[in-house]
Short mmCIF file of C-alpha atoms in Angstrom, two decimals:
data_model
loop_
_atom_site.label_atom_id
_atom_site.label_comp_id
_atom_site.label_asym_id
_atom_site.label_seq_id
_atom_site.Cartn_x
_atom_site.Cartn_y
_atom_site.Cartn_z
CA MET A 11 11.64 12.33 -18.85
CA GLN A 12 12.32 12.22 -15.52
CA TYR A 13 10.02 14.21 -12.82
CA LYS A 14 11.95 17.29 -10.99
CA THR A 15 9.40 19.71 -9.76
CA LEU A 16 6.17 19.07 -8.33
CA ALA A 17 2.93 19.95 -10.28
CA ILE A 18 0.86 20.78 -6.82
CA PRO A 19 3.73 21.66 -4.46
CA ASP A 20 1.31 23.05 -1.79
CA PRO A 21 -0.31 20.35 0.31
CA GLN A 22 -3.51 22.76 0.60
CA GLN A 23 -3.62 22.13 -3.54
CA LEU A 24 -4.05 18.76 -3.12
CA ILE A 25 -7.76 18.35 -3.02
CA TYR A 26 -10.24 15.31 -4.42
CA GLY A 27 -11.96 15.52 -7.51
CA TRP A 28 -8.75 17.91 -9.29
CA SER A 29 -5.57 17.19 -10.98
CA PRO A 30 -3.53 19.88 -13.21
CA HIS A 31 -4.25 17.40 -15.89
CA PRO A 32 -7.25 15.73 -16.34
CA VAL A 33 -7.90 13.09 -18.61
CA ARG A 34 -10.70 12.68 -21.31
CA CYS A 35 -11.23 9.23 -22.28
CA GLY A 36 -13.86 6.73 -23.28
CA PHE A 37 -17.69 8.12 -23.77
CA ASP A 38 -16.83 11.70 -23.08
CA LEU A 39 -15.77 11.10 -19.44
CA GLU A 40 -13.33 13.79 -17.95
CA ILE A 41 -11.20 12.72 -14.93
CA GLY A 42 -9.58 15.10 -12.91
CA GLY A 43 -11.91 18.13 -14.45
CA GLY A 44 -13.40 18.65 -11.17
CA LEU A 45 -15.92 15.68 -10.30
CA VAL A 46 -15.30 12.68 -8.73
CA PHE A 47 -16.68 9.17 -10.03
CA PRO A 48 -17.28 5.67 -9.15
CA GLU A 49 -14.43 2.87 -10.75
CA VAL A 50 -16.41 -0.17 -10.17
CA ASN A 51 -14.11 -3.57 -10.07
CA PHE A 52 -16.11 -6.71 -10.62
CA THR A 53 -15.20 -10.52 -10.78
CA LEU A 54 -16.43 -14.07 -11.00
CA PRO A 55 -17.90 -16.12 -7.96
CA ALA A 56 -16.08 -19.26 -7.27
CA ILE A 57 -16.13 -21.32 -10.84
CA GLU A 58 -13.39 -22.60 -12.80
CA ILE A 59 -12.73 -21.10 -15.50
CA CYS A 60 -11.90 -23.10 -18.80
CA ALA A 61 -13.90 -24.16 -21.92
CA GLY A 62 -16.32 -26.33 -20.90
CA THR A 63 -17.04 -23.04 -18.61
CA TRP A 64 -16.81 -20.18 -20.75
CA GLY A 65 -20.81 -20.03 -21.35
CA ASP A 66 -21.18 -19.52 -17.45
CA VAL A 67 -18.41 -16.99 -17.39
CA MET A 68 -19.95 -14.64 -19.68
CA ALA A 69 -22.84 -14.57 -18.44
CA HIS A 70 -21.88 -13.45 -15.06
CA TYR A 71 -20.54 -10.53 -16.56
CA GLU A 72 -23.55 -10.07 -19.05
CA GLU A 73 -25.33 -9.50 -15.24
CA MET A 74 -22.94 -7.73 -13.56
CA ALA A 75 -22.45 -5.38 -16.28
CA GLY A 76 -26.08 -5.00 -16.42
CA GLN A 77 -26.86 -4.51 -12.90
CA ILE A 78 -23.75 -1.77 -12.05
CA LEU A 79 -25.38 0.51 -15.06
CA ARG A 80 -28.55 -0.03 -13.96
CA ARG A 81 -27.58 1.08 -10.76
CA ALA A 82 -25.70 4.05 -11.74
CA ILE A 83 -28.19 5.43 -14.09
CA ALA A 84 -30.87 5.18 -11.42
CA LEU A 85 -28.72 6.92 -8.90
CA GLN A 86 -27.51 9.59 -11.42
CA VAL A 87 -24.40 9.40 -11.47
CA PRO A 88 -22.53 12.12 -13.84
CA GLY A 89 -20.03 9.56 -14.99
CA ILE A 90 -18.99 5.86 -13.85
CA VAL A 91 -15.36 3.38 -14.56
CA LEU A 92 -15.94 0.12 -15.03
CA GLU A 93 -12.67 -1.90 -14.30
CA PHE A 94 -12.31 -5.25 -15.78
CA GLU A 95 -9.18 -6.91 -14.01
CA LEU A 96 -8.25 -10.21 -16.21
CA LEU A 97 -7.83 -12.84 -14.19
CA PRO A 98 -4.87 -14.96 -14.77
CA ARG A 99 -5.93 -17.34 -17.52
CA MET A 100 -7.77 -14.84 -19.15
CA THR A 101 -4.23 -13.14 -20.19
CA SER A 102 -3.04 -16.38 -21.03
CA THR A 103 -5.36 -16.94 -23.22
CA PRO A 104 -5.92 -13.81 -24.99
CA GLU A 105 -9.39 -14.01 -26.63
CA TRP A 106 -10.85 -14.83 -23.80
CA GLY A 107 -9.99 -11.41 -22.16
CA ALA A 108 -10.78 -9.04 -25.22
CA GLU A 109 -13.93 -11.58 -25.47
CA ILE A 110 -14.92 -10.01 -21.99
CA THR A 111 -13.65 -6.14 -23.16
CA ALA A 112 -16.18 -6.40 -26.47
CA LEU A 113 -19.03 -7.10 -23.86
CA LEU A 114 -18.74 -4.29 -21.16
CA HIS A 115 -17.28 -1.94 -24.18
CA ARG A 116 -21.37 -2.73 -25.84
CA HIS A 117 -22.97 -2.13 -22.82
CA LEU A 118 -21.10 1.34 -21.81
CA ALA A 119 -21.66 2.29 -25.41
CA GLU A 120 -25.38 1.52 -25.03
CA ALA A 121 -25.99 3.18 -21.66
CA PHE A 122 -24.08 6.19 -23.26
CA GLU A 123 -26.86 6.41 -26.47
CA ARG A 124 -29.39 5.37 -24.45
CA HIS A 125 -29.17 7.65 -21.28
CA GLY A 126 -25.98 10.15 -22.08
CA LEU A 127 -24.11 8.25 -19.01
CA ARG A 128 -20.05 8.98 -19.32
CA SER A 129 -18.55 6.38 -18.79
CA ALA A 130 -14.67 4.32 -19.55
CA LEU A 131 -13.65 0.99 -19.28
CA ARG A 132 -10.21 0.53 -17.62
CA VAL A 133 -8.90 -2.96 -18.34
CA THR A 134 -5.99 -4.71 -16.50
CA PRO A 135 -4.27 -7.77 -17.83
CA THR A 136 -2.60 -9.66 -15.19
CA ASP A 137 1.29 -9.79 -15.02
CA ILE A 138 1.44 -13.87 -15.75
CA ARG A 139 5.14 -13.24 -16.36
CA ASP A 140 6.38 -15.03 -12.91
CA GLN A 141 5.38 -18.14 -13.46
CA ALA A 142 8.93 -19.56 -13.81
CA ARG A 143 11.83 -18.57 -10.96
CA PRO A 144 13.67 -16.84 -11.63
CA PRO A 145 11.16 -15.01 -13.46
CA VAL A 146 11.87 -14.30 -17.32
CA LEU A 147 10.20 -10.86 -17.96
CA ARG A 148 10.98 -10.08 -21.31
CA GLU A 149 10.46 -12.72 -23.54
CA GLY A 150 9.05 -16.41 -23.76
CA GLY A 151 5.31 -17.38 -23.26
CA PRO A 152 4.27 -15.98 -20.43
CA TRP A 153 5.61 -12.24 -22.27
CA ASP A 154 4.15 -13.13 -25.03
CA SER A 155 0.89 -13.58 -23.91
CA LEU A 156 0.32 -10.72 -21.80
CA LYS A 157 1.47 -8.27 -24.75
CA ARG A 158 -1.69 -10.18 -26.64
CA SER A 159 -3.91 -9.96 -23.88
CA PHE A 160 -3.22 -6.04 -23.87
CA GLU A 161 -3.45 -5.77 -28.34
CA LEU A 162 -6.31 -7.80 -28.01
CA CYS A 163 -8.41 -5.73 -25.01
CA ILE A 164 -7.40 -2.71 -26.35
CA GLU A 165 -8.79 -3.51 -29.94
CA ALA A 166 -11.92 -4.43 -28.21
CA GLY A 167 -12.22 -1.57 -27.10
CA ALA A 168 -9.76 -0.91 -23.68
CA ASP A 169 -9.93 2.59 -23.55
CA ILE A 170 -7.51 2.48 -19.98
CA VAL A 171 -5.01 0.27 -19.73
CA SER A 172 -3.08 -0.48 -16.58
CA ILE A 173 -1.23 -3.45 -14.77
CA GLU A 174 -0.47 -4.32 -11.34
CA SER A 175 3.51 -5.27 -12.96
CA ILE A 176 5.53 -8.09 -10.51
CA GLY A 177 9.15 -6.81 -11.70
CA GLY A 178 11.46 -7.80 -8.92
CA LYS A 179 8.95 -8.99 -5.98
CA GLU A 180 11.10 -12.54 -6.71
CA LEU A 181 13.89 -10.28 -4.16
CA HIS A 182 11.18 -8.14 -2.83
CA ASP A 183 8.82 -11.02 -1.03
CA PRO A 184 11.62 -12.57 1.17
CA ALA A 185 13.24 -9.32 2.27
CA LEU A 186 9.77 -7.98 3.92
CA MET A 187 9.95 -11.24 5.07
CA TYR A 188 13.24 -11.05 6.71
CA GLY A 189 13.39 -7.49 7.65
CA ASP A 190 16.15 -6.73 5.07
CA ILE A 191 15.80 -3.39 4.86
CA GLU A 192 18.68 -3.40 2.15
CA GLY A 193 17.00 -5.79 0.13
CA ILE A 194 13.57 -4.07 0.16
CA ALA A 195 15.61 -1.03 -1.10
CA HIS A 196 17.65 -2.78 -3.89
CA ALA A 197 14.37 -4.57 -5.15
CA LEU A 198 11.94 -1.33 -5.15
CA GLY A 199 14.67 1.03 -6.34
CA VAL A 200 16.92 -1.41 -9.05
CA ALA A 201 14.94 -4.23 -9.85
CA ALA A 202 11.27 -3.05 -9.87
CA PRO A 203 11.80 0.59 -12.17
CA ASP A 204 14.01 -1.38 -14.46
CA ASP A 205 11.19 -3.97 -15.21
CA THR A 206 9.01 -0.75 -15.43
CA ALA A 207 10.42 1.63 -17.51
CA TRP A 208 10.91 -1.36 -19.94
CA LEU A 209 7.30 -2.87 -19.67
CA TRP A 210 5.47 0.45 -19.77
CA ASP A 211 7.40 1.47 -22.84
CA GLN A 212 5.74 -1.46 -24.41
CA ILE A 213 1.84 -0.60 -23.33
CA ALA A 214 2.42 3.39 -24.30
CA GLY A 215 3.14 1.80 -27.16
CA MET A 216 1.14 0.11 -27.88
CA CYS A 217 -1.92 2.71 -26.37
CA ALA A 218 -0.30 5.24 -28.83
CA SER A 219 -0.54 2.90 -32.36
CA SER A 220 -4.07 2.41 -31.45
CA GLY A 221 -5.38 5.73 -31.34
CA HIS A 222 -8.12 5.86 -28.40
CA ALA A 223 -6.77 3.95 -25.46
CA ILE A 224 -4.95 5.80 -22.96
CA ALA A 225 -1.69 4.49 -20.50
CA GLY A 226 -3.50 4.43 -17.35
CA GLY A 227 -0.98 3.77 -14.80
CA ASP A 228 0.37 0.52 -12.48
CA SER A 229 0.45 -0.38 -8.82
CA ALA A 230 2.63 -1.38 -6.39
CA CYS A 231 -0.12 -3.50 -4.81
CA GLY A 232 2.80 -6.89 -4.87
CA PHE A 233 4.52 -4.87 -2.87
CA ALA A 234 3.35 -2.38 -0.56
CA ASN A 235 -0.30 -3.59 -0.06
CA THR A 236 1.69 -7.16 0.78
CA ALA A 237 3.20 -5.77 2.95
CA MET A 238 0.35 -4.08 4.51
CA GLN A 239 -1.43 -7.06 4.39
CA LEU A 240 1.39 -8.72 6.48
CA ALA A 241 1.08 -6.25 8.99
CA HIS A 242 -2.47 -6.62 9.09
CA GLN A 243 -2.03 -10.35 10.23
CA LYS A 244 0.98 -8.95 12.99
CA MET A 245 3.37 -10.40 10.91
CA LEU A 246 5.50 -7.83 10.47
CA PRO A 247 5.69 -4.14 11.64
CA GLU A 248 3.28 -1.33 10.37
CA VAL A 249 5.89 0.73 10.47
CA LEU A 250 7.79 -1.01 7.91
CA ALA A 251 4.58 -1.61 5.89
CA ALA A 252 4.33 2.93 6.23
CA VAL A 253 7.89 3.18 5.22
CA VAL A 254 7.88 -0.01 2.55
CA ARG A 255 4.93 2.56 0.48
CA ALA A 256 6.67 5.66 0.66
CA MET A 257 9.64 4.18 -0.80
CA SER A 258 7.05 1.97 -3.68
CA ALA A 259 6.16 5.36 -5.39
CA VAL A 260 8.69 5.19 -7.11
CA ARG A 261 8.73 2.58 -8.79
CA SER A 262 5.18 3.76 -9.49
CA LEU A 263 5.80 7.08 -10.35
CA VAL A 264 8.57 5.37 -13.21
CA ALA A 265 5.00 4.29 -15.37
CA PHE A 266 4.60 7.97 -15.87
CA GLU A 267 7.95 8.57 -16.73
CA HIS A 268 7.82 6.18 -19.34
CA GLY A 269 3.92 6.87 -21.36
CA ALA A 270 0.95 6.66 -18.44
CA VAL A 271 -0.90 9.43 -18.17
CA GLY A 272 -3.11 8.59 -15.42
CA PRO A 273 -5.40 7.56 -14.01
CA SER A 274 -3.48 5.50 -11.60
CA LYS A 275 -4.83 2.11 -10.34
CA ASP A 276 -7.23 2.28 -7.35
CA CYS A 277 -5.29 -0.25 -5.40
CA ALA A 278 -1.82 2.20 -5.95
CA TYR A 279 -2.05 3.77 -2.38
CA GLU A 280 0.86 5.31 -2.96
CA GLY A 281 -1.19 6.95 -5.68
CA PRO A 282 -1.21 10.57 -3.77
CA ILE A 283 2.49 10.97 -3.72
CA LEU A 284 1.99 10.19 -7.57
CA LYS A 285 -0.15 13.04 -8.24
CA ALA A 286 1.47 15.36 -6.24
CA ILE A 287 4.50 14.71 -8.34
CA THR A 288 3.04 14.17 -12.04
CA GLY A 289 -0.45 16.17 -11.46
CA CYS A 290 -2.53 13.23 -12.79
CA PRO A 291 -5.67 11.80 -11.76
CA ILE A 292 -5.24 9.12 -9.49
CA SER A 293 -7.94 6.42 -8.75
CA MET A 294 -8.71 4.77 -4.85
CA GLU A 295 -9.84 2.83 -2.59
CA GLY A 296 -10.71 2.63 1.30
CA LYS A 297 -13.63 1.72 3.41
CA SER A 298 -15.37 1.24 0.23
CA ALA A 299 -12.80 -2.02 -0.53
CA THR A 300 -13.53 -4.16 2.45
CA CYS A 301 -15.38 -6.50 0.08
CA ALA A 302 -11.84 -7.48 -0.82
CA HIS A 303 -9.63 -6.66 2.08
CA PHE A 304 -9.40 -5.10 5.36
CA SER A 305 -7.00 -1.38 5.42
CA PRO A 306 -5.89 1.36 8.34
CA LEU A 307 -6.63 3.87 5.22
CA GLY A 308 -10.09 3.71 5.47
CA ASN A 309 -11.25 7.69 4.99
CA ILE A 310 -7.81 9.34 4.23
CA ALA A 311 -7.64 7.31 0.80
CA ALA A 312 -10.41 9.60 -0.39
CA SER A 313 -8.81 12.54 0.24
CA VAL A 314 -6.97 13.36 -2.93
CA CYS A 315 -8.80 10.64 -5.22
CA ASP A 316 -10.21 11.22 -8.71
CA LEU A 317 -11.78 7.78 -8.84
CA TRP A 318 -13.35 6.18 -6.18
CA SER A 319 -13.11 2.11 -6.06
CA ASN A 320 -13.74 -1.19 -3.95
CA GLU A 321 -10.70 -3.06 -5.63
CA SER A 322 -13.04 -6.09 -6.49
CA VAL A 323 -16.15 -7.67 -5.02
CA GLN A 324 -17.03 -11.11 -6.11
CA ASN A 325 -20.67 -11.84 -8.22
CA VAL A 326 -22.39 -13.36 -5.57
CA ARG A 327 -26.26 -12.86 -4.02
CA LEU A 328 -26.42 -10.19 -1.26
CA LEU A 329 -29.61 -9.38 0.20
CA SER A 330 -30.32 -5.92 -1.63
CA GLY A 331 -29.00 -7.81 -4.97
CA ASN A 332 -25.82 -9.00 -6.33
CA ALA A 333 -22.65 -7.82 -4.53
CA PRO A 334 -21.67 -5.20 -8.00
CA GLU A 335 -25.11 -3.72 -8.24
CA ALA A 336 -24.73 -2.83 -4.31
CA TYR A 337 -21.10 -1.58 -4.14
CA THR A 338 -22.14 0.34 -7.24
CA GLU A 339 -24.47 2.29 -4.78
CA LEU A 340 -21.85 1.80 -2.41
CA LEU A 341 -19.62 3.96 -4.16
CA ALA A 342 -22.26 6.83 -5.73
CA TYR A 343 -23.48 7.48 -2.83
CA ASP A 344 -19.55 8.13 -1.46
CA CYS A 345 -18.90 10.48 -5.00
CA ARG A 346 -22.27 12.58 -4.34
CA LEU A 347 -21.21 13.31 -1.05
CA MET A 348 -17.36 14.48 -2.08
CA ASN A 349 -19.14 16.62 -4.86
CA VAL A 350 -21.88 18.33 -2.80
CA ALA A 351 -19.36 19.02 -1.21
CA ALA A 352 -17.27 20.85 -3.77
CA SER A 353 -20.30 22.29 -5.23
CA ARG A 354 -20.84 24.38 -2.14
CA GLY A 355 -17.37 25.09 -1.24
CA GLN A 356 -16.34 22.60 1.52
CA ALA A 357 -14.35 20.32 -0.39
CA ARG A 358 -11.35 21.36 1.66
CA MET A 359 -13.07 21.16 4.82
CA LEU A 360 -14.49 17.49 4.36
CA ARG A 361 -10.67 16.64 2.96
CA ASP A 362 -9.30 17.52 6.13
CA TRP A 363 -11.92 15.41 8.39
CA LEU A 364 -11.54 12.26 6.19
CA CYS A 365 -7.36 12.77 6.80
CA ALA A 366 -8.05 13.93 10.38
CA SER A 367 -9.81 10.69 11.10
CA ASP A 368 -7.55 7.76 10.09
CA GLU A 369 -3.69 9.81 9.94
CA ASP A 370 -2.61 9.27 13.32
CA LEU A 371 -4.15 5.81 14.25
CA SER A 372 -1.91 4.02 12.25
CA PRO A 373 1.74 4.64 10.55
CA GLN A 374 0.21 4.03 7.33
CA ALA A 375 -1.73 6.40 7.16
CA ALA A 376 0.17 9.12 8.54
CA VAL A 377 2.48 8.68 5.48
CA LEU A 378 -0.68 9.18 3.20
CA SER A 379 -1.37 12.59 5.20
CA LEU A 380 -1.19 15.91 3.06
CA ASP A 381 1.56 17.22 4.85
CA ALA A 382 3.55 13.68 4.57
CA THR A 383 2.26 13.46 0.78
CA ILE A 384 4.67 16.10 -0.37
CA ARG A 385 7.40 15.56 1.56
CA ILE A 386 7.64 12.27 0.73
CA ALA A 387 7.18 13.69 -2.87
CA GLN A 388 9.57 16.66 -3.06
CA SER A 389 12.07 14.14 -1.55
CA ILE A 390 11.60 11.92 -4.79
CA VAL A 391 11.64 14.76 -7.14
CA ASP A 392 14.82 16.21 -5.22
CA ALA A 393 16.86 12.69 -5.65
CA ASP A 394 18.71 11.81 -8.75
CA THR A 395 18.42 8.09 -9.44
CA PRO A 396 15.39 5.40 -8.47
CA TYR A 397 17.53 3.75 -5.78
CA GLU A 398 18.56 7.41 -4.43
CA ARG A 399 14.94 8.18 -4.61
CA THR A 400 14.09 5.27 -3.24
CA ILE A 401 16.00 5.76 0.00
CA ALA A 402 15.34 9.24 0.09
CA ALA A 403 11.34 8.32 0.25
CA GLY A 404 11.74 5.78 2.74
CA LEU A 405 13.47 8.14 5.30
CA ALA A 406 11.10 11.01 4.24
CA ALA A 407 8.61 8.82 5.58
CA VAL A 408 10.53 7.98 8.72
CA CYS A 409 11.05 11.71 9.51
CA HIS A 410 7.28 12.18 9.44
CA LEU A 411 6.46 9.72 11.52
CA ARG A 412 9.35 10.27 13.85
CA GLU A 413 7.46 13.94 14.13
CA ARG A 414 4.21 12.97 14.99
CA ILE A 415 5.27 10.72 18.09
CA GLY A 416 7.23 13.99 18.72
CA ALA A 417 4.15 15.99 19.11
CA GLY A 418 2.36 13.65 21.07
CA LYS A 419 0.16 12.59 17.76
CA LEU A 420 0.91 9.07 16.92
CA GLN A 421 1.48 6.16 19.52
CA LEU A 422 3.19 3.48 18.73
CA ALA A 423 4.21 0.38 20.61
CA PRO A 424 7.74 0.22 21.94
CA LYS A 425 8.49 -2.92 19.74
CA GLU A 426 7.04 -0.63 16.73
CA ALA A 427 9.44 2.12 18.01
CA GLN A 428 12.55 0.08 17.73
CA TRP A 429 12.00 -0.91 14.19
CA LEU A 430 11.56 2.37 13.50
CA ASP A 431 14.78 3.80 14.50
CA ARG A 432 16.16 0.61 12.81
CA ILE A 433 14.79 1.56 9.66
CA GLY A 434 15.88 5.25 9.69
CA GLU A 435 19.02 3.85 10.86
CA GLU A 436 19.80 1.88 8.06
CA LEU A 437 18.05 3.84 4.95
CA SER A 438 20.67 6.17 6.75
CA GLY A 439 23.48 4.65 6.04
CA MET A 440 22.65 3.32 2.08
CA GLN A 441 21.95 7.39 1.73
CA ALA A 442 25.57 7.93 2.92
CA GLY A 443 26.80 4.87 1.21
CA LYS A 444 27.28 2.66 3.84
CA THR A 445 26.17 -1.04 4.06
CA ASP A 446 26.85 -3.88 6.01
CA ASP A 447 25.32 -7.38 4.48
CA THR A 448 25.10 -8.85 7.95
CA ARG A 449 22.59 -6.91 8.99
CA ARG A 450 19.39 -9.37 8.76
CA SER A 451 17.23 -10.17 11.02
CA SER A 452 15.54 -13.65 10.83
CA VAL A 453 12.35 -12.78 13.07
CA LEU A 454 10.52 -9.94 12.66
CA LEU A 455 8.63 -9.81 15.65
CA SER A 456 9.29 -12.08 18.75
#
């Protein structure tokens, strides 16, 4: 299938907690049906993962699951999602990931039976197919292990299955570092969608065969989040990261065109665009993810979320307790505020405040505003091929940023403004079918 219209064409209808196509999964949990739920993502402290330490690894997950659910029950959350992101060794040894999946499923089942806590378990194997150069994506040992990891984790009790796929990243990384707009467009518009389509046919098929697991969604983390973090370190322009974010939505949308139904991944900051197009629920992260990374998107990221996540937090001791339990409380209170505002008819006001507090302080936040989201989403469905869609999305982002600058809302440094002009010119040339292989930049910022 290919989306040709928007499920949510009106920016005022983009709202947190509600999606036209809610998802029911796990232990009686409906996502996108009117409430925002915390999605707690947790991982190990620094520890070697091997057969000799496996008992300690399992003890960590036993502790984290018990403490997270204890805090959720104490705070009377109406529902919760746990996300287990497998570490590479847990994917390359599929039985290990499945063993932890079964442990987490058991904890959720007990919490539902004893306390009525509605819940679901998202399991995200690591895309380990990039071990060779160039990567071999559709055959060989890494793919066999990844596929087996999906199968065993689904069998062990995964309710939602996701991945942060990396097909095309081998082209995108050097293009990003050299400011090669044409190379970025080919990576995001040709190589990445092609791999995403093939991969999600496999994932959706496994979920359908299981009879219980649902295909959640993908994330452009390896593309757009890489750009965001490089911009944070002043290694590339913020406007480039902003435009890459818009362009990356196309390859993440392909997952939905090949079987995904949501909720999308928390680290997919392109989620609002996906929600506008598909009507499927999304997970987001922002200020709650400071344990994992910094970003200029702390509040606006929550404006249309259906799940609110912390990205990933290590099982380390804080003054209050262990970090996963502490972040469960943080997410629970954020969600409580959003849900109370909605119950009193003030969801749009809170949403607008979340947007207004960020959107004119960074171009990366500006492209996630309600108007920008709909504009970029519309540009995607109006185009045909993934490549054409990727270029159209980038141009829509450029146009939105220029308008905010022209209105005196968004301020850019002169170097950033020059880059915005260059990006717009090159994307316009590609849309018109003109390319120039001599346009390369070896240094982004002098």
